[in-house]
Coordinates of C-alpha atoms and ligand atoms in Angstrom, one line a residue:
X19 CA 17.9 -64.7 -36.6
X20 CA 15.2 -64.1 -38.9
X21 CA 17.6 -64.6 -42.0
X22 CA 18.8 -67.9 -40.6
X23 CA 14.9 -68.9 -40.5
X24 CA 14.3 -68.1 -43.7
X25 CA 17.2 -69.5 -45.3
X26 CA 16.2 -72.7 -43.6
X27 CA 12.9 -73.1 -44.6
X28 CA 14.5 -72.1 -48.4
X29 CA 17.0 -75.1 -48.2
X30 CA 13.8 -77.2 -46.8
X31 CA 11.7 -76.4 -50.1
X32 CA 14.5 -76.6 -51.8
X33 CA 15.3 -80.5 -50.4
X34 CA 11.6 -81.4 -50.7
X35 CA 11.4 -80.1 -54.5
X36 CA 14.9 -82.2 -54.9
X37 CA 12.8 -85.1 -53.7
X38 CA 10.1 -85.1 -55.4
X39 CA 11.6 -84.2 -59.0
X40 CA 14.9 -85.8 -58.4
X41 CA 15.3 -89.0 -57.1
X42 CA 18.6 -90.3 -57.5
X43 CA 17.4 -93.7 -59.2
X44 CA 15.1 -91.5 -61.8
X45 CA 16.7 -90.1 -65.1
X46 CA 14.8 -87.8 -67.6
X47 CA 15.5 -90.6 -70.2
X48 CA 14.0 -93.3 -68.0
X49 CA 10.6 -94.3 -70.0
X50 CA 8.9 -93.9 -67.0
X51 CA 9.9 -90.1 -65.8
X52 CA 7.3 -88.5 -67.2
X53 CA 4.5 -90.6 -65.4
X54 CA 6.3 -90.5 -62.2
X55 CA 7.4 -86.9 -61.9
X56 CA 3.7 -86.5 -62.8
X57 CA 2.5 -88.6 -59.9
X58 CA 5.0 -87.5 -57.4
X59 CA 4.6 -83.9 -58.1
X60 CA 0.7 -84.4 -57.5
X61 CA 1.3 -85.9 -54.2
X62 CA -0.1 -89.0 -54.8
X63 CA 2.5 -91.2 -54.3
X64 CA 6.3 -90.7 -52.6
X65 CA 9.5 -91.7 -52.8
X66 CA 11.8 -92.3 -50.1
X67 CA 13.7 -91.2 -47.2
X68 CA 16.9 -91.7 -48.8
X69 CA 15.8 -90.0 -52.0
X70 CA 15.3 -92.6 -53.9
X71 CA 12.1 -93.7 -55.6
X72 CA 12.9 -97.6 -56.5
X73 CA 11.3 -97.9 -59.6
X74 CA 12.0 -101.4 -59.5
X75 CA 10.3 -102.0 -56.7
X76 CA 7.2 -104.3 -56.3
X77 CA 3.9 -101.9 -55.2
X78 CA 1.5 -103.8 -53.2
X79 CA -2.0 -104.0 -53.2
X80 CA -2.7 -102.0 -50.7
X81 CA -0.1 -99.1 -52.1
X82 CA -2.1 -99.3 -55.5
X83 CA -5.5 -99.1 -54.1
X84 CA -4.4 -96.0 -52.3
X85 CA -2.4 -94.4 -54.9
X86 CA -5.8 -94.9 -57.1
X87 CA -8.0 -93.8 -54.7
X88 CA -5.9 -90.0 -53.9
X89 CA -5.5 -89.6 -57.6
X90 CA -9.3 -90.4 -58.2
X91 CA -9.7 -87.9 -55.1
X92 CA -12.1 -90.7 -53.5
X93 CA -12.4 -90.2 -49.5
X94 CA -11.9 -92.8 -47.3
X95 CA -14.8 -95.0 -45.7
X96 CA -14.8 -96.8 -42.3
X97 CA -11.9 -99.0 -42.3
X98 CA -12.8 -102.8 -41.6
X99 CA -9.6 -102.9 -40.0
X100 CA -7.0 -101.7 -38.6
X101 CA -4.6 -101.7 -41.6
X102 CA -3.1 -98.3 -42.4
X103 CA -4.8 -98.4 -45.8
X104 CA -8.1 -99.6 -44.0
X105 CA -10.4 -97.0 -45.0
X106 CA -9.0 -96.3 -48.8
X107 CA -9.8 -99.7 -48.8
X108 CA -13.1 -99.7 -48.3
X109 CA -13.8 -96.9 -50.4
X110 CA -12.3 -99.2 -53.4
X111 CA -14.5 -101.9 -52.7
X112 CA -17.6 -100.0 -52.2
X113 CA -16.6 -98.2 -55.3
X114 CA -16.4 -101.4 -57.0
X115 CA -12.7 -101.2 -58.0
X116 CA -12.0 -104.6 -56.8
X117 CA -14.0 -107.7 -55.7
X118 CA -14.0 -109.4 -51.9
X119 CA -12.4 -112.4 -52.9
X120 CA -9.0 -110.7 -55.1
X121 CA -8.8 -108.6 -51.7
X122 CA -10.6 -109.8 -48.6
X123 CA -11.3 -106.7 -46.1
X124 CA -10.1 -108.7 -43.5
X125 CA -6.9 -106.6 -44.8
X126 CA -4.3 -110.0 -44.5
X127 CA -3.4 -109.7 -48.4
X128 CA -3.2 -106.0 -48.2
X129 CA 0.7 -106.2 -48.0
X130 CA 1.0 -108.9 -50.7
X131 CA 2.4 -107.5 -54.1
X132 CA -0.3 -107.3 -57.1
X133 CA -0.6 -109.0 -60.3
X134 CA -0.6 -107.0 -63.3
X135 CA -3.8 -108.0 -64.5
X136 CA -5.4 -107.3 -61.3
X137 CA -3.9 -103.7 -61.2
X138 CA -5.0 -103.2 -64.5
X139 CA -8.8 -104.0 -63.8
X140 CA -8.5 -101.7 -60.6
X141 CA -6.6 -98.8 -62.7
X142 CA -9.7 -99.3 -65.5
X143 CA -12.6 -99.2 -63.3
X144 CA -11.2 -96.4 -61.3
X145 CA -10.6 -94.1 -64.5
X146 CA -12.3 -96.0 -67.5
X147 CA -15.0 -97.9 -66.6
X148 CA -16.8 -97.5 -70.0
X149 CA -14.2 -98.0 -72.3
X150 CA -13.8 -101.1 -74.5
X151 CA -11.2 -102.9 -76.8
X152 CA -11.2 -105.3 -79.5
X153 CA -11.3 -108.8 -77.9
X154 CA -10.1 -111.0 -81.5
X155 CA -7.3 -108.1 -81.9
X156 CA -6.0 -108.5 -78.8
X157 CA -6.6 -112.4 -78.4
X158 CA -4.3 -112.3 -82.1
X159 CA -1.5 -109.6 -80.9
X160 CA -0.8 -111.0 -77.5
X161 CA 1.5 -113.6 -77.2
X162 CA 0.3 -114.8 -73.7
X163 CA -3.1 -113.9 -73.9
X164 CA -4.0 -117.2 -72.7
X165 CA -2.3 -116.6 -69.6
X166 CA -4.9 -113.7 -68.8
X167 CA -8.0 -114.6 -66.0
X168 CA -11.2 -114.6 -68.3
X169 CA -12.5 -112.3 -65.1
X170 CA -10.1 -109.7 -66.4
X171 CA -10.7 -110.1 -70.3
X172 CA -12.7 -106.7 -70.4
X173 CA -10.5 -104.3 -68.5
X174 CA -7.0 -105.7 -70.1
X175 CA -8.4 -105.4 -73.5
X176 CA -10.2 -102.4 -73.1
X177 CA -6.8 -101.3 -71.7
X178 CA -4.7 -102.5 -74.2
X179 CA -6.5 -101.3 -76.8
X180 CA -6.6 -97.8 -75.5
X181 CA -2.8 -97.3 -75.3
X182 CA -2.9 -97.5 -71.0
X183 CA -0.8 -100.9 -71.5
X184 CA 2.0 -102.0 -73.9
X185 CA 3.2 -105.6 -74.6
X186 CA 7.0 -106.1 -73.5
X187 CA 9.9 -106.7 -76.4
X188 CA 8.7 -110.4 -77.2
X189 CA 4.4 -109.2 -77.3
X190 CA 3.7 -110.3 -73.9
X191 CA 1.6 -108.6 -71.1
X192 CA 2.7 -111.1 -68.0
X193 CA -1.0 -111.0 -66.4
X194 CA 0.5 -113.0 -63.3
X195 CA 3.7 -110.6 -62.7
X196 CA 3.9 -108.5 -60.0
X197 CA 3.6 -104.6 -61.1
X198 CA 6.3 -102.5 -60.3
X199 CA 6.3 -98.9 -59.0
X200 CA 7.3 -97.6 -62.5
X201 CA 4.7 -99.7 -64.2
X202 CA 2.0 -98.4 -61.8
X203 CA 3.1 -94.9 -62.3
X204 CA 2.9 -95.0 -66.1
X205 CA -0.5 -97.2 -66.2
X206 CA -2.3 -94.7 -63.8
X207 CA -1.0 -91.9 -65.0
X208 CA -2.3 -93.2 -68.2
X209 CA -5.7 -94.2 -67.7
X210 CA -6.3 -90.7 -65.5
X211 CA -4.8 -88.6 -67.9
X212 CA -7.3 -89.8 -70.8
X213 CA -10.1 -89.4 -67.9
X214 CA -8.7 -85.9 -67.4
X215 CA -9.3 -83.1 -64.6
X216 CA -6.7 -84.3 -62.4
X217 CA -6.3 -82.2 -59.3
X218 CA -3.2 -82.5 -56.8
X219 CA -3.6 -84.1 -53.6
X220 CA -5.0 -83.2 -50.3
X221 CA -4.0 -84.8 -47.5
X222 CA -7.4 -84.8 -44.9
X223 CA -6.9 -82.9 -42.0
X224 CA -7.4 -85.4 -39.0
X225 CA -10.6 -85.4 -37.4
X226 CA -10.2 -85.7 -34.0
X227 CA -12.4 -88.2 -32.8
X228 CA -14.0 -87.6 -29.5
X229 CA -13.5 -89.9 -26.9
X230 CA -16.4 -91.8 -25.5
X231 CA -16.0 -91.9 -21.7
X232 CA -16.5 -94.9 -19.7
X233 CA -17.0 -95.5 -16.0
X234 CA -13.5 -97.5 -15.6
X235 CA -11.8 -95.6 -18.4
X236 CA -8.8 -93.2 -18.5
X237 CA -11.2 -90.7 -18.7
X238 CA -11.5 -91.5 -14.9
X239 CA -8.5 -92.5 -13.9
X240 CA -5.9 -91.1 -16.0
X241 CA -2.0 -92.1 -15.1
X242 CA -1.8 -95.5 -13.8
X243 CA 1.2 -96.1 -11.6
X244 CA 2.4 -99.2 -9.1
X245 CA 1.9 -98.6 -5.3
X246 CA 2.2 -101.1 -3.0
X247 CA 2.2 -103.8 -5.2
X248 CA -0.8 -102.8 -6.5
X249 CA -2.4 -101.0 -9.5
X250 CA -3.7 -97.4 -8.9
X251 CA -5.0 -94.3 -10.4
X252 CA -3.9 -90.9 -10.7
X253 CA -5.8 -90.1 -7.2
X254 CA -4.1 -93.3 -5.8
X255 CA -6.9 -95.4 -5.5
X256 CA -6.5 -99.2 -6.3
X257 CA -7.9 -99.8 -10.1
X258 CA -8.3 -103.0 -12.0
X259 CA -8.1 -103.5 -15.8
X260 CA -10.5 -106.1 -18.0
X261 CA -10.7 -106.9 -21.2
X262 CA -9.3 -108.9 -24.4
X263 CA -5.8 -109.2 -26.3
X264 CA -5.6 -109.6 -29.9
X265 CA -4.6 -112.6 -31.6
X266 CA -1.5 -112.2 -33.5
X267 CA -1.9 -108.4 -35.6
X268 CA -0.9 -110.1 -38.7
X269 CA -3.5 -112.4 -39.0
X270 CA -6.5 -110.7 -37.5
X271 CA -6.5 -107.5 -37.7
X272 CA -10.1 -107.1 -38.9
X273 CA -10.5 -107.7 -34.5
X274 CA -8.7 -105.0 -34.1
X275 CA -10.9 -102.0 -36.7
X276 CA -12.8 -100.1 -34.2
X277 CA -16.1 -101.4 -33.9
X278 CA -15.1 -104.8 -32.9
X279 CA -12.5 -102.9 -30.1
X280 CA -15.8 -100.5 -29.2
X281 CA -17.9 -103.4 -29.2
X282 CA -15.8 -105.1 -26.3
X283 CA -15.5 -101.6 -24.4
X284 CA -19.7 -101.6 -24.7
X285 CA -19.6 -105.0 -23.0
X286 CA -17.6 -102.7 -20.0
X287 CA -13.7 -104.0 -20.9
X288 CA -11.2 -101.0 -20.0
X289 CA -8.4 -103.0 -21.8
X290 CA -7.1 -104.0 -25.1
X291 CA -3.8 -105.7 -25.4
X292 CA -2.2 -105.6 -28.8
X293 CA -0.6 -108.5 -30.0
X294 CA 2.5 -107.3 -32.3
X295 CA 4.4 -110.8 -32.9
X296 CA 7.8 -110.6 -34.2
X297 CA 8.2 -113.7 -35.6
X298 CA 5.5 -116.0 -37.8
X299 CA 5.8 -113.2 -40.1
X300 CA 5.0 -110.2 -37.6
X301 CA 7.0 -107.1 -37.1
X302 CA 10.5 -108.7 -38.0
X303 CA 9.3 -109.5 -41.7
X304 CA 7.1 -107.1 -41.6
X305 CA 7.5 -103.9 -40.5
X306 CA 4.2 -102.8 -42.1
X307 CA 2.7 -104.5 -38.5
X308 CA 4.0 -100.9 -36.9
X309 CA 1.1 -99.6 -38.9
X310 CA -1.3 -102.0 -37.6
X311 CA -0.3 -102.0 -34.3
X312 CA -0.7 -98.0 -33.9
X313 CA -4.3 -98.3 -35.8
X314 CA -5.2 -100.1 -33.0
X315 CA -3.9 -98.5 -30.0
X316 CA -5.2 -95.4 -31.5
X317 CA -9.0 -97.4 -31.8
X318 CA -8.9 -98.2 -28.4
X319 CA -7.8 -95.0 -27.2
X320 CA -11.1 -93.4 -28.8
X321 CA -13.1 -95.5 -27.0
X322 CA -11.3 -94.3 -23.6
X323 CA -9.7 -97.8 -22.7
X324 CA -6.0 -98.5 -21.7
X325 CA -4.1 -100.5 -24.1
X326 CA -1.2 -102.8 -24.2
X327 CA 1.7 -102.3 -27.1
X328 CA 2.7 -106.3 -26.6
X329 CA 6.1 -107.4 -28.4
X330 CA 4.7 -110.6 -28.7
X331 CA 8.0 -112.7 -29.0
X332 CA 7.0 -116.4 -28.4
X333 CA 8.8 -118.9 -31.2
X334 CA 11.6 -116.5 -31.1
X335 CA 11.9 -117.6 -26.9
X336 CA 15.0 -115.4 -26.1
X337 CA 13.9 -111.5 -25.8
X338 CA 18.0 -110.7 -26.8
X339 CA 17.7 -112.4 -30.4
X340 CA 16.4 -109.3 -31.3
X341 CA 17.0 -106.7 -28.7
X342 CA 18.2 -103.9 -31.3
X343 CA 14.8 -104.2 -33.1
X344 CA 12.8 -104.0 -29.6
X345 CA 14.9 -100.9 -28.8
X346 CA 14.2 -98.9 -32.1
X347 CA 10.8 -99.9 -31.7
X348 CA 10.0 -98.6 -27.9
X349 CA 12.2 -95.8 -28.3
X350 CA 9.7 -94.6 -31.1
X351 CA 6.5 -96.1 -29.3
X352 CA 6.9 -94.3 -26.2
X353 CA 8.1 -90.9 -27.7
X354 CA 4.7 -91.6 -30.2
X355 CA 3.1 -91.6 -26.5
X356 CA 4.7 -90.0 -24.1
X357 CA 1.3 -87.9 -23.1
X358 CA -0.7 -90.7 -23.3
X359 CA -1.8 -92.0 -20.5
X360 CA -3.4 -95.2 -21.7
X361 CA -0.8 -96.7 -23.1
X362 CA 1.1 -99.7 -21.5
X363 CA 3.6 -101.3 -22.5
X364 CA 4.5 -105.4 -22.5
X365 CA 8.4 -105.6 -23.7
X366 CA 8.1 -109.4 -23.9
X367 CA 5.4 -111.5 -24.2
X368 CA 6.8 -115.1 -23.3
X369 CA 10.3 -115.6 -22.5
X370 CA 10.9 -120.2 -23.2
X371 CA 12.8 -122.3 -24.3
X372 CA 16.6 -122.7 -23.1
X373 CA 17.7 -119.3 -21.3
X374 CA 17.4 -117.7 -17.8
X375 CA 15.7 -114.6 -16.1
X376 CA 19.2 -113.3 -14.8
X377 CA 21.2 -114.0 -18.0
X378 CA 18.5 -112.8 -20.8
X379 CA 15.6 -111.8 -19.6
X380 CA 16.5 -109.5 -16.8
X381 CA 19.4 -107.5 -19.1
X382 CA 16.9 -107.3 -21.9
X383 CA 14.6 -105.9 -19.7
X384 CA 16.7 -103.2 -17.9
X385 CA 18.1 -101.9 -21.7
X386 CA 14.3 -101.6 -23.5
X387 CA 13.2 -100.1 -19.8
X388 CA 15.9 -97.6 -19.7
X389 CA 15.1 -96.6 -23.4
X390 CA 11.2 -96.2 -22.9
X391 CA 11.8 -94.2 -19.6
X392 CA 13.1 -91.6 -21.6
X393 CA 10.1 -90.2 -22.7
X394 CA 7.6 -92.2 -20.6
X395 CA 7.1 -92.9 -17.1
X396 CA 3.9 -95.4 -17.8
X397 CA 3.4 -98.9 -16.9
X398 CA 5.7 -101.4 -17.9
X399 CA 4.8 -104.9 -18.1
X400 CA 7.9 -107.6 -18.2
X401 CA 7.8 -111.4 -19.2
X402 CA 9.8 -114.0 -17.6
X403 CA 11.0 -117.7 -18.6
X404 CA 8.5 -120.6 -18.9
X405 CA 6.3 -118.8 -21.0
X406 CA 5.7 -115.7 -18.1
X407 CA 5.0 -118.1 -15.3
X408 CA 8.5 -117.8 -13.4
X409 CA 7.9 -115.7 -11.0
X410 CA 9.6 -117.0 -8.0
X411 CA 13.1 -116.8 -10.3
X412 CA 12.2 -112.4 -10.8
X413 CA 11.3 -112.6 -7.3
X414 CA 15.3 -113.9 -6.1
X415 CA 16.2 -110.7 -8.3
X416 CA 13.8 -108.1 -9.1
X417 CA 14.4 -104.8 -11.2
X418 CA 15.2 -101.5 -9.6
X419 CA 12.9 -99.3 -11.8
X420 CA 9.5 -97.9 -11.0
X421 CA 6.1 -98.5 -12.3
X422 CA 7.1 -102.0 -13.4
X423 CA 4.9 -105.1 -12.9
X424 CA 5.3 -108.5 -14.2
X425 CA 3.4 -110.9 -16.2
X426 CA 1.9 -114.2 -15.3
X427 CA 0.7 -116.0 -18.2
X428 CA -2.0 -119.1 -17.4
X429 CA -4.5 -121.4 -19.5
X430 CA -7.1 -122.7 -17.4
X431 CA -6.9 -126.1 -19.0
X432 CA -3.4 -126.6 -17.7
X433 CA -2.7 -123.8 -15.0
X434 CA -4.1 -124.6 -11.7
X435 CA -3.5 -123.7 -8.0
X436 CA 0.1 -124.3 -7.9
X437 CA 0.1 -121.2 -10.6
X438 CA -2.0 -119.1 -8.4
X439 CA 0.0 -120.0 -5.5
X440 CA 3.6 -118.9 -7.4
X441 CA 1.3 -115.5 -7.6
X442 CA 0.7 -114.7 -3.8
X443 CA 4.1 -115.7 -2.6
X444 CA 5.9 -113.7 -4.9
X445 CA 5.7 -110.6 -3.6
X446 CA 5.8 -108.7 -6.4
X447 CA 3.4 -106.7 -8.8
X448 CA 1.7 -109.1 -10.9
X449 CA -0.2 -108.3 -13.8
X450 CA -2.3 -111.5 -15.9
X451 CA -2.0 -109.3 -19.4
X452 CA -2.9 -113.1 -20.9
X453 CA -5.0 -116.1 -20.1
X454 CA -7.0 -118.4 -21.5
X455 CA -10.5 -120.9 -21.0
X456 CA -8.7 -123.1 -23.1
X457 CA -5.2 -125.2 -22.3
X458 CA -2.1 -123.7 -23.1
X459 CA -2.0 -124.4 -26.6
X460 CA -5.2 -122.3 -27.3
X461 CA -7.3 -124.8 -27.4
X462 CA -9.3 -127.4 -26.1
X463 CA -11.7 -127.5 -23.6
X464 CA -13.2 -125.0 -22.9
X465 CA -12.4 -125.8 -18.8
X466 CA -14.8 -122.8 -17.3
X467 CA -14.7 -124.3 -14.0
X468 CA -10.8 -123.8 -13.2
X469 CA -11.3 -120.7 -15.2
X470 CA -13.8 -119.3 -12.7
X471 CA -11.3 -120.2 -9.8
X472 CA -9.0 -118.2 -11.8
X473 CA -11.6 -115.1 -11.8
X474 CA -12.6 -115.3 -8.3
X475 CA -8.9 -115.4 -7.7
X476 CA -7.9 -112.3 -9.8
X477 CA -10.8 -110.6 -8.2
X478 CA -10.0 -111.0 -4.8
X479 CA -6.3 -110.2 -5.2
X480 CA -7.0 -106.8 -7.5
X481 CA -5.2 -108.3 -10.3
X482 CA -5.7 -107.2 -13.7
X483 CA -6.1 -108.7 -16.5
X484 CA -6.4 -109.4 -20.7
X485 CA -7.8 -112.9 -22.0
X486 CA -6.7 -114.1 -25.3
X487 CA -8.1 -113.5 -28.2
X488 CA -10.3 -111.7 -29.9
X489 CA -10.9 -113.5 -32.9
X490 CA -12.9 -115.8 -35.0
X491 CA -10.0 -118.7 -35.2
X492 CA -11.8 -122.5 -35.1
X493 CA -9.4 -122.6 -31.7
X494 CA -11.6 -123.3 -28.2
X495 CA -9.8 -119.9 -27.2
X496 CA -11.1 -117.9 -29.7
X497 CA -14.3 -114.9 -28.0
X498 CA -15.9 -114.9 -31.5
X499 CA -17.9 -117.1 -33.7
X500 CA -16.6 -118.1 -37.4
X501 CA -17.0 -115.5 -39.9
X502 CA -18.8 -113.3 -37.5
X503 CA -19.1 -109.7 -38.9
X504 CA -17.8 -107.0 -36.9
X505 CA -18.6 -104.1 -38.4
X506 CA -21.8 -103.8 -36.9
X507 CA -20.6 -104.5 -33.3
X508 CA -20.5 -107.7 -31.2
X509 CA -24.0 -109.6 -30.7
X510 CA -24.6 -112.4 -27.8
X511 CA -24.6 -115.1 -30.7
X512 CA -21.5 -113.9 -31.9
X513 CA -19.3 -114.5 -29.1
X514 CA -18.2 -118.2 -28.5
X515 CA -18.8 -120.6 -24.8
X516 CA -15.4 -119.0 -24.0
X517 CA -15.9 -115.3 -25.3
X518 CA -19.4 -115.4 -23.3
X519 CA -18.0 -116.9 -20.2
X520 CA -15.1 -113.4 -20.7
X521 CA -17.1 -110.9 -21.7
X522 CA -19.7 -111.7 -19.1
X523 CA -16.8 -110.9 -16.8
X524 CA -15.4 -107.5 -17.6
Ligands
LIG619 C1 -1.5 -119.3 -30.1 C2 -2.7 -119.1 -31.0 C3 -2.6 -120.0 -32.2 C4 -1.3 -119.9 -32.9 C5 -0.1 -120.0 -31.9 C6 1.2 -119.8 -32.6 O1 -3.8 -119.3 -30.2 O2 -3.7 -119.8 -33.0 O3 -1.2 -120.8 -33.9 O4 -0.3 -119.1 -30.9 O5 1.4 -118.5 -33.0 C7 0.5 -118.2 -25.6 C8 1.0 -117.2 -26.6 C9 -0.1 -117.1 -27.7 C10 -0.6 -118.4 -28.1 C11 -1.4 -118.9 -26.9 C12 -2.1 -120.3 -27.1 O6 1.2 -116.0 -26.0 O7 0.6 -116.5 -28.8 O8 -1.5 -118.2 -29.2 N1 -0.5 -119.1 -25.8 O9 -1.2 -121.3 -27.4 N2 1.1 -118.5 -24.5 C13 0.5 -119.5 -23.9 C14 -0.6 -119.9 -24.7

């Protein structure tokens, strides 16, 4: 037994030095084997699953930033959002690697590739902030010169002139081309190297941040479950859930860095629905959005509220276009959170356009339920056709599976009584995990009077709740001001006619 242990972990250090000294698209004659051998064997950067490193590959800005920061040993800062680089980030700015405006900490341009001259500032002022160059050798030499930013004069000469980085085979230095994953290998390696005392990488060890309790919180009523219809807590009482939904992850994301999800629990919310589109260049482009999306959960989870993992599918209007992506992804959601009991999760945001509860909506349903019951037994929330508002077709043909309830969607500018109506002669469990002040295209208005029908209503009936969004959007929906900071929290005269009419309500 004890021999088969060993010789396991032996082949496991064995496979891991394989990976890191021996990718199979990296040859010791490749000009760039030395830098990244050097760079992998330090731990500051990887390669991939597949053990390859792509050398070819494009690194994007938020990759390099890192990368910089772990070889520069620099600790990360309090992220401004909710990115998975968030807080190297931050520590770059502060640190003065890079300016606001080449990478807003709004995070949105964190997964866009990086220009050459760009990296080469960043790589300078991390390792060489002192050095200089000749600016009428390298002006002469250059063959593109005048394609070079006059903002990144000093750090491209001072690097060219200090061997950190070469001309190509015709004399150029392409400021405006993306850098590659060999090219940022050799250039850091470079410029840290002539700074010297390198030390190999230390991954932090988490801190585990405590929870701050609330009276509504899961703190208090841990596992949700459906009885009756009806929402209740692990002692069976009836509960109710308040608060805000994202806008769309890949846009806004600074909403969703801590503060600003804290700030919203301060104002007494017990939810936060994540907004994970999957098309308009979310999670199915993208699948850096995973990242983004856990960030958040894991932000609202600190501050002891329930939150929504929403596969936000609404231009893409049938929830079977791509039903193998949704299954990957809740499989490995609800294993990431089996034993968590504040996590929910919304398979399908709006179901439109030309297709049926019983044909699409319904089988998608039962496949992505049966995958997320194998590790979870948590609240499910399911969409239906007309953009979540058709719930007298569910109710002809509900799903056999517990713990389910199903969305209503409604704008107050264009949802009225008949809506509400639909709601108490369904019969089923209904849960509103997305409204708005405005009408149904986010915005106009803002119609508070039908929206206070709408509150009274939920009240009365126990239903619960998540109003969209939590952002700074010029959109009549939108909780929060233009350019509000949320780093410090949400104030009064941040929060917009609609955001004070829903936070006032919590
Ligand atoms: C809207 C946003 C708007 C964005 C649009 C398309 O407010 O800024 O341009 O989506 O992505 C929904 C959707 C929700 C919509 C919202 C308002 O779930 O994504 O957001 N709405 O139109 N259903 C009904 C209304």
């Amino acid at each position: 037994m004890k021999k088969t242990v060993f010789i396991c972990m032996f082949a496991l250090v064995m496979m891991m030095v394989s990976f890191a000294y021996g990718f199979s698209d990296v040859n010791d004659n490749d000009w760039f084997y030395e830098n990244v051998t050097e760079m992998t064997g330090n731990g500051y950067l990887s390669g991939y699953e597949d053990g390859s490193f792509r050398p070819a590959g494009i690194i994007t800005k938020a990759e390099l930033v890192s990368v910089i920061c772990r070889v520069n040993a620099i600790k990360e800062k309090k992220a401004r959002n909710a990115h998975w680089s968030g807080g190297m980030m931050t520590a770059a700015l502060d640190a003065g690697y890079y300016d606001w405006d080449e990478i807003p900490p709004s995070g949105e341009a964190y997964d866009e590739p990086i220009t050459r001259q760009l990296a080469v500032k960043i790589v300078m002022k991390a390792f060489l902030p002192d050095i200089k160059g000749d600016y009428n050798a390298v002006s002469q030499t250059v063959k593109d010169f005048s394609q070079l930013d006059g903002r990144y004069y000093d750090s491209v000469i001072a690097a060219y002139c200090n061997g950190i980085v070469f001309g190509d085979n015709e004399g150029n230095i392409n400021p405006k081309a993306y850098m590659t994953r060999a090219e940022a290998c050799a250039i850091i390696m470079r410029a840290a190297n002539k700074k010297g005392d390198l030390k190999p990488y230390e991954k932090p060890v988490a801190s585990e941040t405590p929870v701050t309790p609330s009276k509504s919180g899961v703190n208090v009523n841990g596992k949700l479950r459906v009885e009756d219809n009806k929402l209740v807590n692990d002692k069976g009482e009836s509960v109710v859930l308040h608060g805000m939904s994202s806008h769309g992850l890949q846009w806004f994301s600074s909403f969703t860095a801590e503060e600003a999800i804290k700030a919203t629990a301060d104002y007494g919310a017990n939810l936060f629905r994540c907004a994970m589109y999957t098309d308009e260049g979310g999670y199915i482009s993208n699948a850096s959005m995973k990242d983004t999306l856990i960030s958040a959960v894991d932000n609202a989870v600190k501050h002891d509220m329930y939150v929504i993992i929403d596969w936000h599918i609404l231009s893409d209007g049938n929830p079977l276009l791509y039903v193998d992506e949704a299954e990957k992804f809740f499989a490995e959601m609800s294993f990431k959170y089996k034993d968590n009991p504040a996590v929910i999760y919304e398979i399908c945001n709006e179901p439109n356009g030309n297709i049926s509860w019983g044909e699409n909506v319904k089988p998608y349903a039962e496949r992505i339920i049966s995958v997320i019951r194998k590790n979870s037994d948590g609240i499910i929330l399911v969409g239906n056709p007309t953009w979540s508002q058709d719930l007298h077709e569910v109710a002809k043909s509900p799903l056999d599976a517990e713990n389910i309830m199903y969305t209503c969607h409604f704008y107050a500018g264009t949802h009225t009584d008949w809506l509400r109506e639909r709601i108490l002669d369904c019969g089923l469990p209904v849960f509103i995990s997305e409204w708005g002040t405005s009408a149904a295209d986010g915005n106009g208005g803002v119609y508070l009077d039908e929206a206070q029908k709408w509150i009274d209503f939920m009240n009365e009936h126990s239903i619960s709740w998540a109003n969209w969004s939590l952002c700074d959007k010029n959109e009549s929906s939108a909780a929060i001001v233009s350019g509000a900071d949320m780093s410090d929290g949400i104030s009064e005269d941040e929060l917009t006619e609609s955001g004070k009419f829903v936070f006032s309500n919590f």
